[in-house]
Short mmCIF file of C-alpha atoms in Angstrom, two decimals:
data_model
loop_
_atom_site.label_atom_id
_atom_site.label_comp_id
_atom_site.label_asym_id
_atom_site.label_seq_id
_atom_site.Cartn_x
_atom_site.Cartn_y
_atom_site.Cartn_z
CA MET A 1 -11.64 167.20 -28.32
CA VAL A 2 -8.00 167.71 -26.97
CA GLU A 3 -8.52 171.03 -28.46
CA ARG A 4 -11.53 171.55 -26.36
CA THR A 5 -9.99 170.47 -23.17
CA GLU A 6 -6.86 172.86 -23.97
CA LEU A 7 -9.30 175.83 -24.80
CA ILE A 8 -11.19 175.18 -21.43
CA LYS A 9 -7.81 175.29 -19.68
CA GLU A 10 -6.67 178.34 -21.63
CA VAL A 11 -10.13 180.29 -20.71
CA THR A 12 -9.73 179.10 -17.12
CA ASP A 13 -6.25 180.43 -16.73
CA SER A 14 -7.17 183.67 -18.59
CA VAL A 15 -10.02 184.25 -16.00
CA ILE A 16 -7.70 183.35 -13.03
CA LYS A 17 -5.26 185.99 -14.48
CA VAL A 18 -8.06 188.55 -14.83
CA LEU A 19 -9.42 187.86 -11.14
CA SER A 20 -5.74 188.32 -10.06
CA ALA A 21 -5.52 191.55 -11.51
CA TYR A 22 -8.63 192.58 -9.15
CA GLY A 23 -6.68 191.31 -6.23
CA ILE A 24 -8.68 187.92 -6.18
CA GLU A 25 -6.03 185.16 -5.84
CA ILE A 26 -7.45 181.77 -7.02
CA SER A 27 -5.20 179.07 -5.50
CA THR A 28 -3.83 177.17 -8.65
CA ASP A 29 -3.66 174.09 -6.28
CA GLN A 30 -7.27 174.02 -5.64
CA HIS A 31 -7.90 174.62 -9.48
CA GLN A 32 -5.63 171.66 -10.21
CA THR A 33 -7.45 169.24 -7.97
CA ASP A 34 -11.00 170.27 -9.15
CA ILE A 35 -12.29 167.48 -11.37
CA PRO A 36 -15.87 167.25 -12.79
CA ILE A 37 -17.84 164.02 -11.85
CA SER A 38 -20.83 162.44 -13.63
CA VAL A 39 -23.10 159.69 -12.48
CA SER A 40 -23.53 156.66 -15.09
CA ALA A 41 -26.98 155.15 -14.86
CA ARG A 42 -27.08 151.71 -15.70
CA HIS A 43 -26.52 151.08 -19.54
CA LEU A 44 -24.91 148.47 -21.86
CA HIS A 45 -22.65 148.41 -24.99
CA LEU A 46 -23.55 146.02 -27.78
CA SER A 47 -21.26 144.14 -30.13
CA PRO A 48 -22.20 144.64 -33.87
CA GLU A 49 -23.26 141.17 -33.83
CA HIS A 50 -25.65 141.67 -30.95
CA VAL A 51 -27.09 144.63 -32.34
CA GLU A 52 -28.17 142.61 -35.34
CA TYR A 53 -29.43 139.94 -33.23
CA LEU A 54 -31.51 142.20 -31.00
CA PHE A 55 -32.85 144.71 -33.51
CA GLY A 56 -32.66 142.97 -36.96
CA LYS A 57 -30.20 142.29 -39.82
CA GLY A 58 -28.37 145.47 -41.08
CA TYR A 59 -29.70 147.68 -37.94
CA GLN A 60 -27.78 150.51 -37.04
CA LEU A 61 -27.74 152.29 -33.74
CA THR A 62 -29.45 155.77 -33.62
CA PRO A 63 -27.35 158.47 -31.80
CA PHE A 64 -29.80 160.16 -29.34
CA LYS A 65 -27.62 162.43 -27.10
CA GLU A 66 -23.94 163.11 -26.64
CA ILE A 67 -22.19 161.78 -23.41
CA SER A 68 -19.12 163.29 -21.67
CA GLN A 69 -16.60 161.11 -23.55
CA PRO A 70 -15.87 162.52 -27.04
CA HIS A 71 -17.38 159.88 -29.99
CA GLN A 72 -19.68 158.14 -27.69
CA TYR A 73 -23.37 158.75 -27.43
CA ALA A 74 -26.53 157.54 -25.73
CA CYS A 75 -28.72 155.86 -28.40
CA LYS A 76 -32.38 155.87 -28.92
CA GLU A 77 -32.39 152.16 -28.43
CA GLN A 78 -33.36 150.72 -25.01
CA VAL A 79 -33.60 146.94 -23.72
CA THR A 80 -34.70 144.77 -21.06
CA ILE A 81 -32.07 143.11 -18.81
CA SER A 82 -32.98 140.44 -16.40
CA GLY A 83 -31.62 137.94 -13.99
CA PRO A 84 -33.01 134.91 -11.76
CA LYS A 85 -34.77 137.50 -9.57
CA GLY A 86 -36.03 140.31 -11.61
CA GLN A 87 -35.95 142.56 -14.70
CA ILE A 88 -35.33 146.18 -15.41
CA GLU A 89 -36.80 147.74 -18.46
CA ARG A 90 -35.61 150.55 -20.53
CA VAL A 91 -32.11 150.16 -20.12
CA ARG A 92 -30.11 152.50 -22.57
CA VAL A 93 -27.78 151.26 -25.03
CA LEU A 94 -24.57 153.18 -25.74
CA GLY A 95 -23.03 153.53 -29.19
CA PRO A 96 -20.94 153.08 -31.15
CA SER A 97 -21.04 149.27 -31.00
CA ARG A 98 -18.00 147.69 -29.69
CA GLY A 99 -15.90 144.29 -29.79
CA LYS A 100 -17.90 142.70 -26.77
CA THR A 101 -21.27 143.26 -25.15
CA GLN A 102 -21.04 144.63 -21.75
CA VAL A 103 -24.02 145.53 -19.31
CA GLU A 104 -23.26 147.96 -16.40
CA VAL A 105 -25.38 147.97 -13.47
CA SER A 106 -25.21 149.26 -9.79
CA LYS A 107 -25.41 147.09 -6.78
CA THR A 108 -28.78 148.42 -6.25
CA ASP A 109 -29.71 146.96 -9.62
CA ALA A 110 -28.06 143.89 -9.09
CA ARG A 111 -30.13 143.02 -6.11
CA VAL A 112 -33.30 143.66 -8.19
CA LEU A 113 -31.90 141.03 -10.98
CA GLY A 114 -30.55 138.88 -8.54
CA LEU A 115 -26.97 138.82 -9.89
CA GLN A 116 -23.55 139.09 -8.04
CA PRO A 117 -21.53 141.10 -10.73
CA PRO A 118 -17.88 141.83 -9.95
CA VAL A 119 -16.51 145.42 -9.75
CA ARG A 120 -14.48 145.60 -13.09
CA SER A 121 -13.03 147.91 -15.20
CA SER A 122 -14.63 148.24 -18.51
CA GLY A 123 -13.68 145.53 -21.05
CA ASP A 124 -12.46 143.11 -18.26
CA LEU A 125 -15.47 140.60 -18.67
CA ALA A 126 -13.79 137.34 -18.17
CA ASP A 127 -16.09 135.33 -15.29
CA SER A 128 -18.29 138.41 -15.07
CA SER A 129 -21.87 137.80 -14.27
CA PRO A 130 -24.40 136.01 -16.80
CA VAL A 131 -27.37 138.36 -17.76
CA THR A 132 -30.13 138.11 -20.23
CA ILE A 133 -31.07 140.91 -22.74
CA THR A 134 -34.40 141.11 -24.41
CA GLY A 135 -34.86 143.38 -27.53
CA PRO A 136 -37.74 145.33 -28.68
CA THR A 137 -39.25 142.87 -30.52
CA GLY A 138 -38.94 140.16 -27.98
CA THR A 139 -35.62 138.36 -29.04
CA VAL A 140 -33.87 136.97 -26.16
CA LEU A 141 -30.14 137.14 -25.96
CA LYS A 142 -28.67 134.92 -23.00
CA LEU A 143 -25.07 135.88 -22.06
CA SER A 144 -22.90 133.65 -19.96
CA GLU A 145 -20.91 136.63 -18.98
CA GLY A 146 -20.92 140.51 -19.61
CA CYS A 147 -22.43 142.17 -16.61
CA ILE A 148 -20.16 144.00 -14.29
CA ILE A 149 -20.54 146.87 -11.63
CA ALA A 150 -18.16 149.28 -13.05
CA ASP A 151 -15.47 150.29 -11.10
CA ARG A 152 -14.94 154.20 -10.23
CA HIS A 153 -12.74 155.68 -12.83
CA ILE A 154 -11.67 159.14 -14.11
CA HIS A 155 -11.07 159.66 -17.79
CA MET A 156 -8.20 162.18 -18.76
CA THR A 157 -5.81 163.15 -21.56
CA PRO A 158 -2.01 162.51 -21.37
CA ALA A 159 -1.84 166.31 -20.69
CA ASP A 160 -4.25 165.93 -17.83
CA ALA A 161 -2.32 163.12 -16.29
CA ALA A 162 0.72 164.87 -16.43
CA HIS A 163 -0.94 167.85 -14.86
CA TYR A 164 -2.27 165.72 -12.03
CA GLY A 165 0.91 163.68 -11.63
CA VAL A 166 -0.76 160.26 -12.39
CA LYS A 167 -0.47 157.67 -15.23
CA ASP A 168 -2.95 155.42 -16.86
CA GLY A 169 -4.01 152.37 -14.65
CA ASP A 170 -2.87 154.30 -11.46
CA ARG A 171 -5.53 153.90 -8.36
CA THR A 172 -6.23 157.28 -6.45
CA ASP A 173 -8.42 158.53 -3.69
CA VAL A 174 -11.03 161.18 -4.51
CA ALA A 175 -12.63 163.49 -1.83
CA ILE A 176 -16.46 164.58 -2.28
CA ASP A 177 -17.86 167.35 -0.22
CA GLY A 178 -21.62 167.91 0.65
CA ASP A 179 -23.89 166.70 3.17
CA LYS A 180 -22.71 163.16 2.97
CA PRO A 181 -18.94 163.83 2.47
CA GLY A 182 -16.22 161.15 2.04
CA ILE A 183 -13.62 159.70 0.13
CA LEU A 184 -13.78 157.27 -2.62
CA LYS A 185 -10.64 155.01 -2.86
CA ASN A 186 -9.39 152.48 -5.57
CA VAL A 187 -10.54 155.27 -8.31
CA ALA A 188 -8.87 153.86 -11.62
CA ILE A 189 -7.10 156.49 -13.97
CA ARG A 190 -7.75 155.88 -17.55
CA VAL A 191 -5.58 158.06 -19.82
CA LYS A 192 -6.08 158.32 -23.79
CA ASP A 193 -5.61 161.25 -26.28
CA THR A 194 -9.40 161.06 -27.04
CA TYR A 195 -10.76 161.49 -23.50
CA ALA A 196 -12.27 164.29 -21.85
CA LEU A 197 -11.52 164.96 -18.29
CA ASP A 198 -14.39 163.42 -16.18
CA MET A 199 -14.81 160.98 -13.40
CA HIS A 200 -17.51 158.34 -13.54
CA VAL A 201 -19.32 156.56 -10.81
CA ASP A 202 -22.42 154.56 -10.53
CA THR A 203 -25.85 155.71 -9.13
CA ASP A 204 -24.94 153.99 -5.91
CA ASP A 205 -22.11 156.11 -5.28
CA GLY A 206 -23.97 159.27 -6.82
CA ASN A 207 -26.91 158.67 -4.41
CA ALA A 208 -24.80 157.79 -1.34
CA PHE A 209 -22.90 161.11 -1.79
CA LEU A 210 -25.69 163.19 -2.95
CA ILE A 211 -24.32 164.08 -6.43
CA GLU A 212 -27.13 165.40 -8.64
CA GLY A 213 -26.20 164.10 -12.17
CA SER A 214 -22.98 165.97 -12.00
CA GLY A 215 -20.53 167.89 -9.62
CA ARG A 216 -16.90 168.70 -8.93
CA VAL A 217 -14.53 166.32 -6.74
CA ARG A 218 -11.03 166.62 -5.42
CA LEU A 219 -8.10 164.33 -6.55
CA LEU A 220 -6.11 163.63 -3.60
CA LYS A 221 -2.57 163.87 -3.77
CA LYS A 222 -0.03 160.91 -3.06
CA GLU A 223 0.74 162.52 0.40
CA GLU A 224 -2.84 163.01 1.40
CA GLN A 225 -3.41 159.12 0.66
CA GLN A 226 -1.83 157.77 3.77
CA LEU A 227 -5.11 156.03 5.05
CA MET B 1 -28.17 144.73 26.92
CA VAL B 2 -25.17 146.54 28.35
CA GLU B 3 -24.40 143.18 29.80
CA ARG B 4 -24.29 141.66 26.21
CA THR B 5 -21.71 144.27 25.13
CA GLU B 6 -19.54 143.52 28.10
CA LEU B 7 -19.89 139.91 27.74
CA ILE B 8 -18.74 140.29 24.00
CA LYS B 9 -15.68 142.26 24.86
CA GLU B 10 -14.85 139.93 27.79
CA VAL B 11 -15.06 136.76 25.44
CA THR B 12 -13.17 138.75 22.81
CA ASP B 13 -10.38 139.82 25.37
CA SER B 14 -10.17 136.10 26.61
CA VAL B 15 -9.73 134.81 22.88
CA ILE B 16 -7.06 137.41 22.22
CA LYS B 17 -5.27 136.14 25.29
CA VAL B 18 -5.49 132.53 24.36
CA LEU B 19 -4.20 133.32 20.96
CA SER B 20 -1.32 135.30 22.45
CA ALA B 21 -0.40 132.12 24.22
CA TYR B 22 0.17 130.50 20.84
CA GLY B 23 2.39 133.41 19.67
CA ILE B 24 -0.24 134.93 17.69
CA GLU B 25 -0.31 138.67 18.56
CA ILE B 26 -3.55 140.59 17.73
CA SER B 27 -3.08 144.25 17.70
CA THR B 28 -5.37 145.78 20.40
CA ASP B 29 -5.41 148.80 18.28
CA GLN B 30 -6.93 147.17 15.48
CA HIS B 31 -9.27 145.58 17.73
CA GLN B 32 -10.25 148.57 19.40
CA THR B 33 -11.12 150.41 15.94
CA ASP B 34 -13.37 147.40 14.65
CA ILE B 35 -16.97 148.38 14.79
CA PRO B 36 -19.87 146.46 13.49
CA ILE B 37 -21.91 148.10 10.68
CA SER B 38 -25.63 147.40 9.54
CA VAL B 39 -27.53 148.60 6.56
CA SER B 40 -30.84 150.09 7.59
CA ALA B 41 -33.52 149.74 4.81
CA ARG B 42 -36.25 152.20 4.40
CA HIS B 43 -38.55 152.24 7.36
CA LEU B 44 -40.70 154.44 9.48
CA HIS B 45 -41.49 155.27 13.15
CA LEU B 46 -45.15 155.97 14.17
CA SER B 47 -46.52 158.24 16.87
CA PRO B 48 -49.14 156.57 19.12
CA GLU B 49 -51.81 158.58 17.35
CA HIS B 50 -50.71 157.72 13.88
CA VAL B 51 -50.64 153.85 14.56
CA GLU B 52 -54.38 154.06 15.45
CA TYR B 53 -55.22 156.53 12.74
CA LEU B 54 -53.69 154.00 10.22
CA PHE B 55 -54.43 150.83 11.64
CA GLY B 56 -57.65 151.38 13.73
CA LYS B 57 -58.51 152.43 17.46
CA GLY B 58 -56.64 150.88 19.99
CA TYR B 59 -54.23 149.08 17.67
CA GLN B 60 -51.06 147.74 19.02
CA LEU B 61 -47.96 147.29 16.78
CA THR B 62 -46.97 143.61 16.56
CA PRO B 63 -43.17 142.94 17.23
CA PHE B 64 -41.70 140.83 14.38
CA LYS B 65 -38.03 140.71 14.56
CA GLU B 66 -35.43 142.23 16.97
CA ILE B 67 -32.95 144.79 15.45
CA SER B 68 -29.63 145.71 16.46
CA GLN B 69 -30.67 148.29 19.10
CA PRO B 70 -32.24 147.01 22.60
CA HIS B 71 -35.88 147.27 23.09
CA GLN B 72 -36.56 148.21 19.32
CA TYR B 73 -38.02 145.89 16.80
CA ALA B 74 -39.21 145.60 13.21
CA CYS B 75 -43.26 145.20 13.29
CA LYS B 76 -45.23 142.95 11.20
CA GLU B 77 -47.06 145.97 10.20
CA GLN B 78 -46.04 147.48 6.67
CA VAL B 79 -47.39 150.87 5.01
CA THR B 80 -47.08 152.37 1.59
CA ILE B 81 -45.17 155.37 1.58
CA SER B 82 -45.70 157.91 -1.59
CA GLY B 83 -44.54 161.36 -3.14
CA PRO B 84 -45.51 163.53 -6.07
CA LYS B 85 -43.64 160.98 -8.46
CA GLY B 86 -44.19 157.47 -7.26
CA GLN B 87 -45.01 155.05 -4.25
CA ILE B 88 -43.02 152.55 -2.43
CA GLU B 89 -44.93 149.31 -1.09
CA ARG B 90 -44.19 147.28 2.08
CA VAL B 91 -42.35 149.85 4.04
CA ARG B 92 -41.56 148.24 7.48
CA VAL B 93 -42.66 150.07 10.57
CA LEU B 94 -40.30 149.97 13.66
CA GLY B 95 -41.45 149.69 17.14
CA PRO B 96 -42.33 150.87 19.64
CA SER B 97 -44.19 153.72 18.67
CA ARG B 98 -42.36 157.20 19.65
CA GLY B 99 -43.35 160.90 19.84
CA LYS B 100 -43.39 161.99 16.41
CA THR B 101 -43.67 160.04 13.15
CA GLN B 102 -40.58 159.71 11.05
CA VAL B 103 -39.96 158.18 7.57
CA GLU B 104 -36.61 157.18 6.96
CA VAL B 105 -35.45 156.69 3.09
CA SER B 106 -32.42 156.74 0.88
CA LYS B 107 -31.70 159.07 -1.94
CA THR B 108 -32.58 156.31 -4.27
CA ASP B 109 -35.94 155.95 -2.72
CA ALA B 110 -36.23 159.62 -2.56
CA ARG B 111 -36.11 159.84 -6.38
CA VAL B 112 -38.55 157.26 -6.86
CA LEU B 113 -41.07 159.18 -4.62
CA GLY B 114 -40.08 162.59 -6.41
CA LEU B 115 -39.05 164.09 -2.77
CA GLN B 116 -36.00 166.04 -1.62
CA PRO B 117 -35.43 164.82 2.04
CA PRO B 118 -32.60 166.49 4.12
CA VAL B 119 -29.93 164.51 5.61
CA ARG B 120 -31.01 164.55 9.26
CA SER B 121 -30.50 162.73 12.60
CA SER B 122 -33.41 161.06 13.92
CA GLY B 123 -35.83 163.38 15.56
CA ASP B 124 -34.91 166.41 13.84
CA LEU B 125 -37.82 166.92 11.43
CA ALA B 126 -38.34 170.56 11.37
CA ASP B 127 -38.74 171.54 7.64
CA SER B 128 -37.84 167.87 6.65
CA SER B 129 -39.82 166.53 3.42
CA PRO B 130 -43.56 166.01 3.20
CA VAL B 131 -44.80 162.56 2.77
CA THR B 132 -47.98 160.45 2.46
CA ILE B 133 -48.29 157.28 4.39
CA THR B 134 -51.30 154.68 3.31
CA GLY B 135 -52.30 152.00 5.62
CA PRO B 136 -53.24 148.51 5.15
CA THR B 137 -57.07 149.61 4.73
CA GLY B 138 -56.47 152.42 2.60
CA THR B 139 -56.48 155.07 5.21
CA VAL B 140 -54.23 157.83 3.90
CA LEU B 141 -52.05 159.95 6.26
CA LYS B 142 -50.59 163.14 4.59
CA LEU B 143 -47.76 164.65 6.68
CA SER B 144 -46.40 168.19 5.90
CA GLU B 145 -42.89 167.04 7.28
CA GLY B 146 -41.34 163.71 8.60
CA CYS B 147 -39.39 162.42 5.87
CA ILE B 148 -35.58 162.49 6.05
CA ILE B 149 -32.63 160.62 4.77
CA ALA B 150 -31.08 159.28 8.20
CA ASP B 151 -27.42 160.72 8.56
CA ARG B 152 -24.56 158.07 9.14
CA HIS B 153 -24.33 157.34 12.78
CA ILE B 154 -22.59 154.90 15.49
CA HIS B 155 -24.82 153.94 18.48
CA MET B 156 -22.47 153.19 21.32
CA THR B 157 -22.65 153.07 25.27
CA PRO B 158 -20.77 155.48 27.44
CA ALA B 159 -17.98 152.71 28.06
CA ASP B 160 -17.79 152.46 24.37
CA ALA B 161 -17.44 156.13 23.97
CA ALA B 162 -14.66 156.38 26.44
CA HIS B 163 -12.97 153.41 24.78
CA TYR B 164 -13.05 155.09 21.35
CA GLY B 165 -12.18 158.64 22.80
CA VAL B 166 -15.38 160.21 21.52
CA LYS B 167 -18.65 161.76 22.81
CA ASP B 168 -22.15 162.08 22.27
CA GLY B 169 -22.69 164.47 18.93
CA ASP B 170 -19.22 164.08 17.73
CA ARG B 171 -18.65 163.69 14.04
CA THR B 172 -16.11 161.10 12.87
CA ASP B 173 -14.78 159.47 9.90
CA VAL B 174 -15.06 155.58 9.21
CA ALA B 175 -13.03 153.49 6.70
CA ILE B 176 -14.61 150.67 4.93
CA ASP B 177 -12.52 148.12 3.05
CA GLY B 178 -13.49 145.92 0.21
CA ASP B 179 -13.70 146.02 -3.71
CA LYS B 180 -15.24 149.58 -3.54
CA PRO B 181 -13.46 150.86 -0.24
CA GLY B 182 -13.53 154.55 0.98
CA ILE B 183 -14.03 156.79 3.90
CA LEU B 184 -17.43 157.91 5.32
CA LYS B 185 -17.22 161.54 6.75
CA ASN B 186 -19.44 163.32 8.99
CA VAL B 187 -20.62 160.35 10.96
CA ALA B 188 -22.44 160.98 14.23
CA ILE B 189 -21.71 159.62 17.41
CA ARG B 190 -24.97 158.65 19.49
CA VAL B 191 -24.03 157.73 23.17
CA LYS B 192 -26.73 156.20 25.48
CA ASP B 193 -26.60 153.61 28.29
CA THR B 194 -29.11 151.59 26.24
CA TYR B 195 -27.55 151.41 23.03
CA ALA B 196 -25.42 148.60 21.44
CA LEU B 197 -22.17 149.34 19.67
CA ASP B 198 -23.50 149.36 15.80
CA MET B 199 -22.79 151.91 12.78
CA HIS B 200 -25.99 152.43 10.75
CA VAL B 201 -25.80 153.29 7.29
CA ASP B 202 -28.66 153.59 4.48
CA THR B 203 -29.01 151.42 1.48
CA ASP B 204 -27.21 153.91 -0.92
CA ASP B 205 -23.92 153.72 1.31
CA GLY B 206 -24.47 149.98 1.86
CA ASN B 207 -24.58 149.37 -1.84
CA ALA B 208 -21.97 151.83 -2.82
CA PHE B 209 -19.59 150.33 -0.40
CA LEU B 210 -20.86 146.67 -1.24
CA ILE B 211 -21.94 145.92 2.34
CA GLU B 212 -23.90 142.72 2.42
CA GLY B 213 -26.47 143.54 5.23
CA SER B 214 -23.73 143.76 7.91
CA GLY B 215 -19.98 144.22 8.16
CA ARG B 216 -17.37 145.80 10.14
CA VAL B 217 -15.63 149.18 9.66
CA ARG B 218 -12.74 151.10 11.26
CA LEU B 219 -13.49 154.28 13.36
CA LEU B 220 -10.44 156.73 12.34
CA LYS B 221 -8.76 158.40 15.08
CA LYS B 222 -8.45 162.07 15.35
CA GLU B 223 -4.96 162.15 13.98
CA GLU B 224 -5.78 160.14 11.00
CA GLN B 225 -8.59 162.70 9.85
CA GLN B 226 -6.57 165.46 8.45
CA LEU B 227 -8.15 165.43 5.06
#
């Protein structure tokens, strides 16, 4: 998938070159700070043990739709999540299964469930919110922790990171235009060879900033982040 | 209610003076840029005609709870609002009744209803979204326009406006701290003698920035708004 990113960059540069021959100068700077954004609906990741517990012995998750990160996919499988105040049905499982079960919700969802999940990076689950997961045959899985509000983050390759002048673990600011514009702060940078460039926000950020499924945002340079 | 604002300012200044005598210097600048914020849940305002249409001839709205703006109140009365995709029950009516009926929802609500309301200031309803209102006895009111996503705004008195160096109709930037911090742009300034200082955002902004009902935000000065 690194090849895909490289290919996109090469084609983009090629188009910019052609436009330039027509006297249309595209600012490379603008181009450099233009990042795709996707809104992540509530979802969960399941450990291999919990897949079997909820769906039956030897069960394998069924890929249903590719998502923006390579080798990850939405699954056909859906579950119900619940807390002391309420439940939400048809929550999508993302695959493949991974080490620890993790439920990612928005603050709006958390209010429905009656939970107070912390804002965390994926995988950072210590003392996160308890949550109950109910499988399709009624099997109930009570977790003492595992529910978080995912922090705002940008996936990128090492080449992207070099390009934007950031490194894994950095926190940056991102500007969003539109009818309800603004700046999202404390956005985590996640760098890995296998990532594709994409910013992820939850549905609260998506709805607050009127992002319709996807869009493009601007990574602010260090010198723009003085506020 | 202007007296209330004045009183709060006088008490605050007095406390700052006492603290100063103990060697604790509070920055007046920080104090000046500290504005209360409230999250407005979905609600509606009804014209006098529509109050009678939905609740019966001669019906008067019943005040139930004061809200942050003087002479306005949440009413006992609730209605159902609906659109092509769904409905939301128990939507609170705000009183007193006013010239035109206006339904204020969040983008999250709009998705449930299947509507595409524009982001508008209160009262600016031309070509806003159609919406249906159902009263307690099942009376159905179909409006061809009247549903909006209320823009982010700050109510203040002329004295507040002078204090912050803004005027009615200005658009400013507001910084919010916390675990999901950021800057809200395009925030409308509304100045009136009868207003009390308070910023209003919808539940999407409230949940995106983790504001629990109310909080305090920082109005950015012109020189801080270069982004």
